Short mmCIF file of C-alpha atoms and ligand atoms in Angstrom, two decimals:
data_model
loop_
_atom_site.label_atom_id
_atom_site.label_comp_id
_atom_site.label_asym_id
_atom_site.label_seq_id
_atom_site.Cartn_x
_atom_site.Cartn_y
_atom_site.Cartn_z
CA MET X 1 -21.94 -11.71 -10.49
CA SER X 2 -22.99 -8.01 -10.27
CA SER X 3 -20.97 -5.26 -11.33
CA ILE X 4 -17.87 -4.34 -8.79
CA ILE X 5 -17.97 -0.81 -9.67
CA THR X 6 -21.18 1.08 -9.75
CA GLU X 7 -20.26 4.36 -10.32
CA TRP X 8 -17.58 6.11 -12.52
CA SER X 9 -17.91 9.28 -13.88
CA GLN X 10 -16.33 10.97 -16.99
CA GLN X 11 -14.51 13.19 -14.28
CA ASN X 12 -13.26 10.06 -12.92
CA LYS X 13 -11.92 8.82 -16.26
CA ASP X 14 -10.28 12.25 -16.94
CA ASP X 15 -8.49 12.45 -13.43
CA TYR X 16 -7.49 8.70 -13.43
CA GLY X 17 -3.49 8.73 -13.19
CA LYS X 18 -3.22 12.36 -13.52
CA ARG X 19 -4.97 13.23 -10.08
CA PRO X 20 -6.67 11.71 -6.84
CA LEU X 21 -10.25 10.32 -7.17
CA THR X 22 -13.01 8.40 -5.43
CA ALA X 23 -15.52 6.48 -7.51
CA LEU X 24 -18.11 3.46 -5.88
CA HIS X 25 -18.45 0.01 -5.69
CA SER X 26 -20.48 -2.94 -4.43
CA LEU X 27 -17.89 -5.01 -2.81
CA HIS X 28 -19.17 -4.11 0.83
CA GLN X 29 -22.80 -5.60 0.50
CA GLY X 30 -23.42 -9.03 2.29
CA ASP X 31 -21.55 -10.74 5.06
CA LYS X 32 -18.26 -11.63 3.20
CA TYR X 33 -16.40 -9.16 5.64
CA SER X 34 -18.15 -10.41 8.72
CA ASP X 35 -15.66 -11.28 12.05
CA GLU X 36 -16.59 -14.78 11.22
CA ASN X 37 -15.67 -14.64 7.72
CA LEU X 38 -12.67 -12.75 8.39
CA ALA X 39 -11.68 -15.35 10.86
CA LYS X 40 -12.20 -17.86 8.39
CA LEU X 41 -9.97 -15.88 5.85
CA LEU X 42 -7.29 -15.87 8.13
CA GLU X 43 -7.51 -19.54 8.93
CA GLU X 44 -7.12 -20.09 5.14
CA TYR X 45 -4.55 -17.87 4.33
CA PRO X 46 -0.77 -19.03 4.63
CA ARG X 47 0.39 -17.61 8.00
CA ASN X 48 3.88 -17.40 7.11
CA LYS X 49 2.63 -14.44 4.29
CA LEU X 50 0.68 -12.74 7.08
CA GLY X 51 1.83 -9.19 7.39
CA VAL X 52 1.58 -8.05 10.99
CA TYR X 53 2.10 -4.60 12.13
CA THR X 54 1.58 -2.07 14.90
CA MET X 55 2.22 1.25 15.46
CA GLY X 56 2.73 4.61 17.54
CA GLN X 57 -0.34 7.31 17.95
CA ASP X 58 2.45 10.31 16.77
CA HIS X 59 1.62 10.61 12.89
CA GLU X 60 4.89 11.97 12.56
CA ASN X 61 6.77 9.15 14.05
CA TRP X 62 6.62 6.51 11.63
CA LYS X 63 9.56 4.34 12.68
CA THR X 64 7.03 3.11 15.35
CA PHE X 65 5.36 1.17 12.55
CA VAL X 66 7.04 -2.41 13.22
CA PRO X 67 6.54 -5.75 11.69
CA GLY X 68 5.63 -8.51 14.31
CA ASP X 69 3.95 -11.86 13.94
CA ALA X 70 0.61 -13.64 14.97
CA GLY X 71 2.26 -16.79 15.86
CA ASP X 72 -0.29 -19.94 15.84
CA LEU X 73 -3.39 -17.85 17.04
CA SER X 74 -6.44 -18.74 15.59
CA GLY X 75 -8.10 -16.18 12.88
CA GLU X 76 -10.81 -15.57 15.69
CA GLU X 77 -8.40 -14.53 18.20
CA ILE X 78 -6.39 -12.44 15.86
CA ILE X 79 -9.76 -10.76 14.69
CA GLU X 80 -10.35 -10.39 18.42
CA ALA X 81 -6.62 -8.52 18.87
CA VAL X 82 -7.24 -6.37 16.09
CA LYS X 83 -10.50 -5.08 17.65
CA LYS X 84 -8.98 -4.41 20.96
CA GLY X 85 -5.67 -3.72 20.14
CA ARG X 86 -3.25 -1.26 17.72
CA ILE X 87 -2.62 -4.20 15.18
CA TRP X 88 -2.48 -3.56 11.16
CA LEU X 89 -2.68 -6.86 8.99
CA ASN X 90 -1.85 -7.14 5.69
CA LEU X 91 -2.91 -10.24 3.77
CA ARG X 92 -0.97 -9.62 0.46
CA ALA X 93 -1.60 -11.44 -2.86
CA VAL X 94 -4.72 -13.17 -1.38
CA ASN X 95 -5.89 -13.63 -5.18
CA ASP X 96 -2.76 -15.93 -5.05
CA ASP X 97 -4.39 -18.36 -2.27
CA ILE X 98 -7.83 -17.97 -2.16
CA ASP X 99 -9.96 -19.08 -5.07
CA ASP X 100 -12.55 -16.76 -4.43
CA TYR X 101 -10.51 -13.91 -4.49
CA THR X 102 -8.36 -15.06 -7.81
CA GLN X 103 -12.10 -14.73 -9.33
CA LEU X 104 -12.96 -11.29 -7.81
CA CYS X 105 -9.45 -10.04 -8.80
CA GLU X 106 -10.46 -11.22 -12.53
CA GLN X 107 -13.44 -9.56 -12.48
CA MET X 108 -12.28 -6.22 -10.52
CA PHE X 109 -9.49 -5.65 -13.37
CA GLN X 110 -11.83 -6.58 -16.44
CA GLU X 111 -13.86 -3.48 -15.07
CA VAL X 112 -10.84 -1.58 -14.23
CA ASP X 113 -9.38 -1.93 -17.47
CA SER X 114 -12.82 -1.18 -19.31
CA TYR X 115 -13.59 2.09 -17.07
CA THR X 116 -9.85 3.32 -17.37
CA GLY X 117 -9.27 2.41 -21.27
CA CYS X 118 -5.43 0.84 -19.65
CA SER X 119 -4.08 -2.12 -19.68
CA THR X 120 -2.95 -3.54 -16.27
CA TYR X 121 -0.22 -6.16 -15.18
CA LYS X 122 0.84 -7.59 -12.34
CA GLN X 123 -2.49 -7.41 -10.03
CA ASP X 124 -2.02 -7.88 -6.46
CA LEU X 125 -4.90 -7.68 -4.43
CA GLY X 126 -4.35 -7.61 -0.34
CA VAL X 127 -7.00 -7.36 2.16
CA LEU X 128 -6.08 -4.71 5.06
CA ILE X 129 -7.76 -5.63 8.46
CA SER X 130 -6.84 -3.06 10.80
CA SER X 131 -7.32 -1.82 14.41
CA PRO X 132 -9.85 1.24 15.51
CA ASN X 133 -7.61 4.50 15.19
CA ALA X 134 -4.53 2.56 13.64
CA GLN X 135 -2.74 4.76 11.19
CA VAL X 136 -0.61 4.30 7.98
CA PHE X 137 2.26 6.91 8.05
CA TYR X 138 3.20 9.27 5.35
CA HIS X 139 4.49 6.88 2.36
CA LEU X 140 4.27 6.24 -1.19
CA ASP X 141 4.06 3.16 -3.28
CA ILE X 142 6.18 1.81 -6.28
CA PRO X 143 2.80 0.14 -7.96
CA LEU X 144 -0.36 1.90 -8.72
CA VAL X 145 -2.81 1.46 -6.04
CA LEU X 146 -6.79 1.30 -5.86
CA LEU X 147 -8.02 1.58 -2.19
CA TRP X 148 -11.40 -0.31 -1.59
CA GLN X 149 -12.93 0.67 1.63
CA LEU X 150 -15.34 -2.39 3.04
CA ARG X 151 -16.17 -1.58 6.86
CA GLY X 152 -15.39 1.12 8.88
CA THR X 153 -14.29 4.48 7.98
CA LYS X 154 -10.96 6.17 7.57
CA LYS X 155 -9.33 9.54 6.78
CA VAL X 156 -7.06 9.42 3.64
CA TRP X 157 -4.49 12.38 2.74
CA ILE X 158 -3.20 12.46 -0.66
CA TYR X 159 -0.25 14.65 -1.11
CA PRO X 160 1.29 15.92 -4.72
CA ASN X 161 3.55 13.57 -6.18
CA SER X 162 6.05 16.23 -6.99
CA SER X 163 9.87 16.24 -5.63
CA ASP X 164 8.63 18.71 -2.75
CA PHE X 165 6.76 15.92 -1.55
CA ALA X 166 8.15 12.84 -2.56
CA PRO X 167 12.13 13.53 -2.79
CA ASP X 168 13.78 11.30 -5.46
CA GLU X 169 16.31 9.81 -3.53
CA ASN X 170 13.55 8.54 -1.30
CA ILE X 171 11.49 7.03 -4.06
CA GLU X 172 14.91 5.47 -5.44
CA GLY X 173 15.51 3.98 -1.96
CA ILE X 174 12.41 2.62 -2.05
CA VAL X 175 12.59 0.71 -5.25
CA LEU X 176 16.12 -0.59 -4.64
CA LYS X 177 14.56 -1.82 -1.39
CA GLU X 178 17.18 -0.35 1.14
CA THR X 179 13.99 0.88 3.21
CA GLU X 180 10.34 0.42 3.44
CA GLU X 181 8.18 3.09 2.05
CA GLU X 182 7.94 5.47 5.12
CA PHE X 183 9.89 8.55 4.92
CA GLU X 184 10.07 11.92 6.15
CA TYR X 185 6.70 13.72 6.99
CA ASN X 186 6.33 17.50 7.60
CA PRO X 187 2.76 18.51 8.95
CA ASP X 188 2.67 21.50 7.00
CA PHE X 189 2.52 19.37 3.78
CA ASP X 190 -1.10 18.71 5.05
CA ARG X 191 -1.84 22.01 3.40
CA HIS X 192 -1.52 20.69 0.28
CA ALA X 193 -3.29 17.23 0.67
CA LEU X 194 -6.55 16.17 -0.42
CA GLU X 195 -8.50 14.74 2.36
CA ILE X 196 -11.20 11.89 1.41
CA GLU X 197 -13.30 10.35 4.28
CA LEU X 198 -13.53 6.80 2.70
CA GLU X 199 -16.65 5.01 3.56
CA PRO X 200 -18.00 1.39 2.94
CA GLY X 201 -18.74 1.12 -0.90
CA MET X 202 -16.24 3.96 -1.90
CA PHE X 203 -12.76 3.67 -3.61
CA ALA X 204 -10.02 5.79 -4.09
CA SER X 205 -7.05 5.95 -6.71
CA TRP X 206 -4.26 8.49 -6.89
CA PRO X 207 -1.28 9.31 -9.04
CA GLN X 208 2.00 6.96 -9.09
CA PHE X 209 4.50 7.86 -6.30
CA ALA X 210 1.83 10.27 -4.75
CA PRO X 211 2.84 10.00 -1.08
CA HIS X 212 -0.23 9.42 1.38
CA ARG X 213 -1.24 8.51 5.01
CA ILE X 214 -4.23 7.16 6.59
CA GLU X 215 -6.10 7.38 10.22
CA ASN X 216 -8.92 4.96 10.97
CA HIS X 217 -12.06 6.26 12.64
CA ASP X 218 -12.81 4.56 15.71
CA MET X 219 -13.69 1.25 14.91
CA LEU X 220 -12.28 -1.87 13.15
CA ASN X 221 -11.58 -1.15 9.37
CA VAL X 222 -11.44 -3.61 6.30
CA SER X 223 -10.24 -2.33 2.82
CA LEU X 224 -8.83 -4.14 -0.26
CA SER X 225 -5.76 -2.61 -1.13
CA VAL X 226 -4.98 -3.41 -4.90
CA GLU X 227 -1.84 -2.97 -6.16
CA TYR X 228 -0.73 -3.32 -10.37
CA VAL X 229 1.41 -1.31 -13.00
CA THR X 230 0.62 -0.26 -16.46
CA MET X 231 3.27 -0.10 -19.19
CA GLN X 232 3.77 3.45 -18.11
CA ALA X 233 4.09 2.77 -14.48
CA ILE X 234 6.86 0.17 -15.02
CA LEU X 235 8.80 2.31 -17.17
CA GLN X 236 8.66 5.18 -14.37
CA ALA X 237 9.59 2.57 -11.72
CA ASN X 238 12.69 1.05 -13.92
CA MET X 239 13.68 4.90 -14.13
CA MET X 240 13.77 5.39 -10.47
CA TYR X 241 15.75 2.15 -10.07
CA THR X 242 18.59 3.47 -12.85
CA ASN X 243 18.51 6.93 -11.24
CA GLY X 244 19.14 5.26 -7.81
CA VAL X 245 21.86 3.19 -9.24
CA LEU X 246 23.58 5.99 -10.81
CA ARG X 247 23.25 8.36 -8.02
CA ARG X 248 24.75 5.64 -5.37
CA ARG X 249 27.32 4.28 -7.96
CA PHE X 250 28.47 6.88 -9.90
CA GLY X 251 27.32 10.41 -7.85
CA SER X 252 25.22 11.36 -10.48
CA THR X 253 22.31 13.59 -9.88
CA PRO X 254 19.38 12.34 -11.70
CA LEU X 255 15.96 13.93 -11.34
CA ARG X 256 12.57 12.28 -12.48
CA GLU X 257 11.29 15.45 -13.70
CA ASN X 258 13.71 15.89 -16.31
CA SER X 259 13.28 12.68 -18.06
CA SER X 260 12.13 12.63 -21.67
CA LEU X 261 10.27 9.39 -23.15
CA VAL X 262 13.43 8.41 -24.93
CA SER X 263 15.26 8.73 -21.54
CA LEU X 264 12.51 6.80 -19.63
CA TRP X 265 12.79 3.81 -22.34
CA VAL X 266 16.81 3.73 -22.00
CA LYS X 267 16.81 3.57 -18.45
CA ALA X 268 14.14 1.01 -18.12
CA ALA X 269 16.48 -1.13 -20.37
CA PHE X 270 19.38 -0.32 -18.10
CA ALA X 271 17.43 -1.20 -15.27
CA ARG X 272 16.33 -5.00 -16.83
CA ALA X 273 19.81 -5.39 -17.47
CA LEU X 274 21.17 -4.59 -13.72
CA LYS X 275 18.59 -7.01 -12.52
CA LEU X 276 19.46 -9.56 -14.42
CA THR X 277 23.10 -9.30 -13.67
CA ARG X 278 21.86 -9.02 -10.06
CA SER X 279 24.02 -5.99 -9.72
CA GLY X 280 21.65 -4.20 -7.78
CA GLN X 281 21.42 -6.67 -4.89
CA GLN X 282 23.80 -5.17 -2.57
CA TYR X 283 21.07 -2.51 -2.15
CA GLN X 284 18.68 -4.96 -0.08
CA ASN X 285 17.81 -5.01 3.40
CA LYS X 286 16.19 -7.72 5.57
CA PHE X 287 13.33 -6.83 7.81
CA ARG X 288 12.42 -8.76 10.93
CA SER X 289 9.93 -9.32 13.70
CA HIS X 290 9.66 -7.23 16.65
CA PHE X 291 6.42 -8.28 18.20
CA LYS X 292 4.13 -11.16 18.91
CA ILE X 293 0.33 -10.65 18.98
CA ASP X 294 -0.70 -11.25 22.46
CA LEU X 295 -4.13 -10.68 23.55
CA SER X 296 -3.21 -10.13 27.29
CA GLU X 297 -1.07 -7.18 26.57
CA LYS X 298 -1.54 -3.46 26.07
CA ASP X 299 -2.58 -2.91 22.44
CA CYS X 300 -2.39 -6.50 22.07
CA VAL X 301 1.22 -6.30 21.37
CA ARG X 302 4.10 -8.08 23.36
CA PHE X 303 7.38 -6.70 22.12
CA TYR X 304 10.60 -9.08 21.63
CA ASP X 305 13.51 -7.96 23.55
CA LYS X 306 15.45 -8.06 20.16
CA PRO X 307 13.80 -8.39 16.72
CA GLN X 308 13.88 -11.93 15.69
FE1 FE2 P 1 0.08 3.10 0.43
#
């Protein structure tokens, strides 16, 4: 197979992990992401793992982003609904289930490791298929993320990864699984954001915990969302976990920006111990299905009377 990453500059290498960046790839070439092949992929992918969401139009109202299900619709019907409606699909960890993607993920990370000079772990390759004008609200991810654009174009806003834009308590809430990844957004934040028009053949990377939001342009979008961690990223996530427990259980007010490397390692060990003893479990919430994809409904979404 030819190279996946086709352009990675010295500037990219300097910026990686510290500042947002874009580089070029070749994955959008060919017909792997045609409607027909996407429908086939949806048939092969375990239906109970398929992440299905819808959302409202107002980009401040993140609570409209809710999970649903595709029932037993065929892959072709689901693609039709995504094209007509307001749906966002996430085929998480497709590399665990579909051989083609297992190989793609291996090659991708060989190249990523070699270009960045960092070792990556826990690679999770997700295929995102989303409706024209769909949006992903202001949020942050605990792992590191690479977003590869394959079909359609989208606008990505990336905000600074400081506590003004991502308060520690919010990050802790996400690590402790109290909440999903969205949280309060102020439109004034946009003045501090880097805006990227992501086109097929481009991929983007940003620092860990940097909040971001995304709006599709008026066409079906297909992207790969690739999550992974490095040793440094694991340490940072474990520190947020421990800080979250300290704040909630012992009323302390830890700050991530004050943490030295020694304190990082101590907190990482504490987080591991907490997870082993399962005492962190009380912070976990459950998420339920709010709607079913229905081609006859507005936005192809039929809400249940009560979440199931
Ligand atoms: Fe994200």
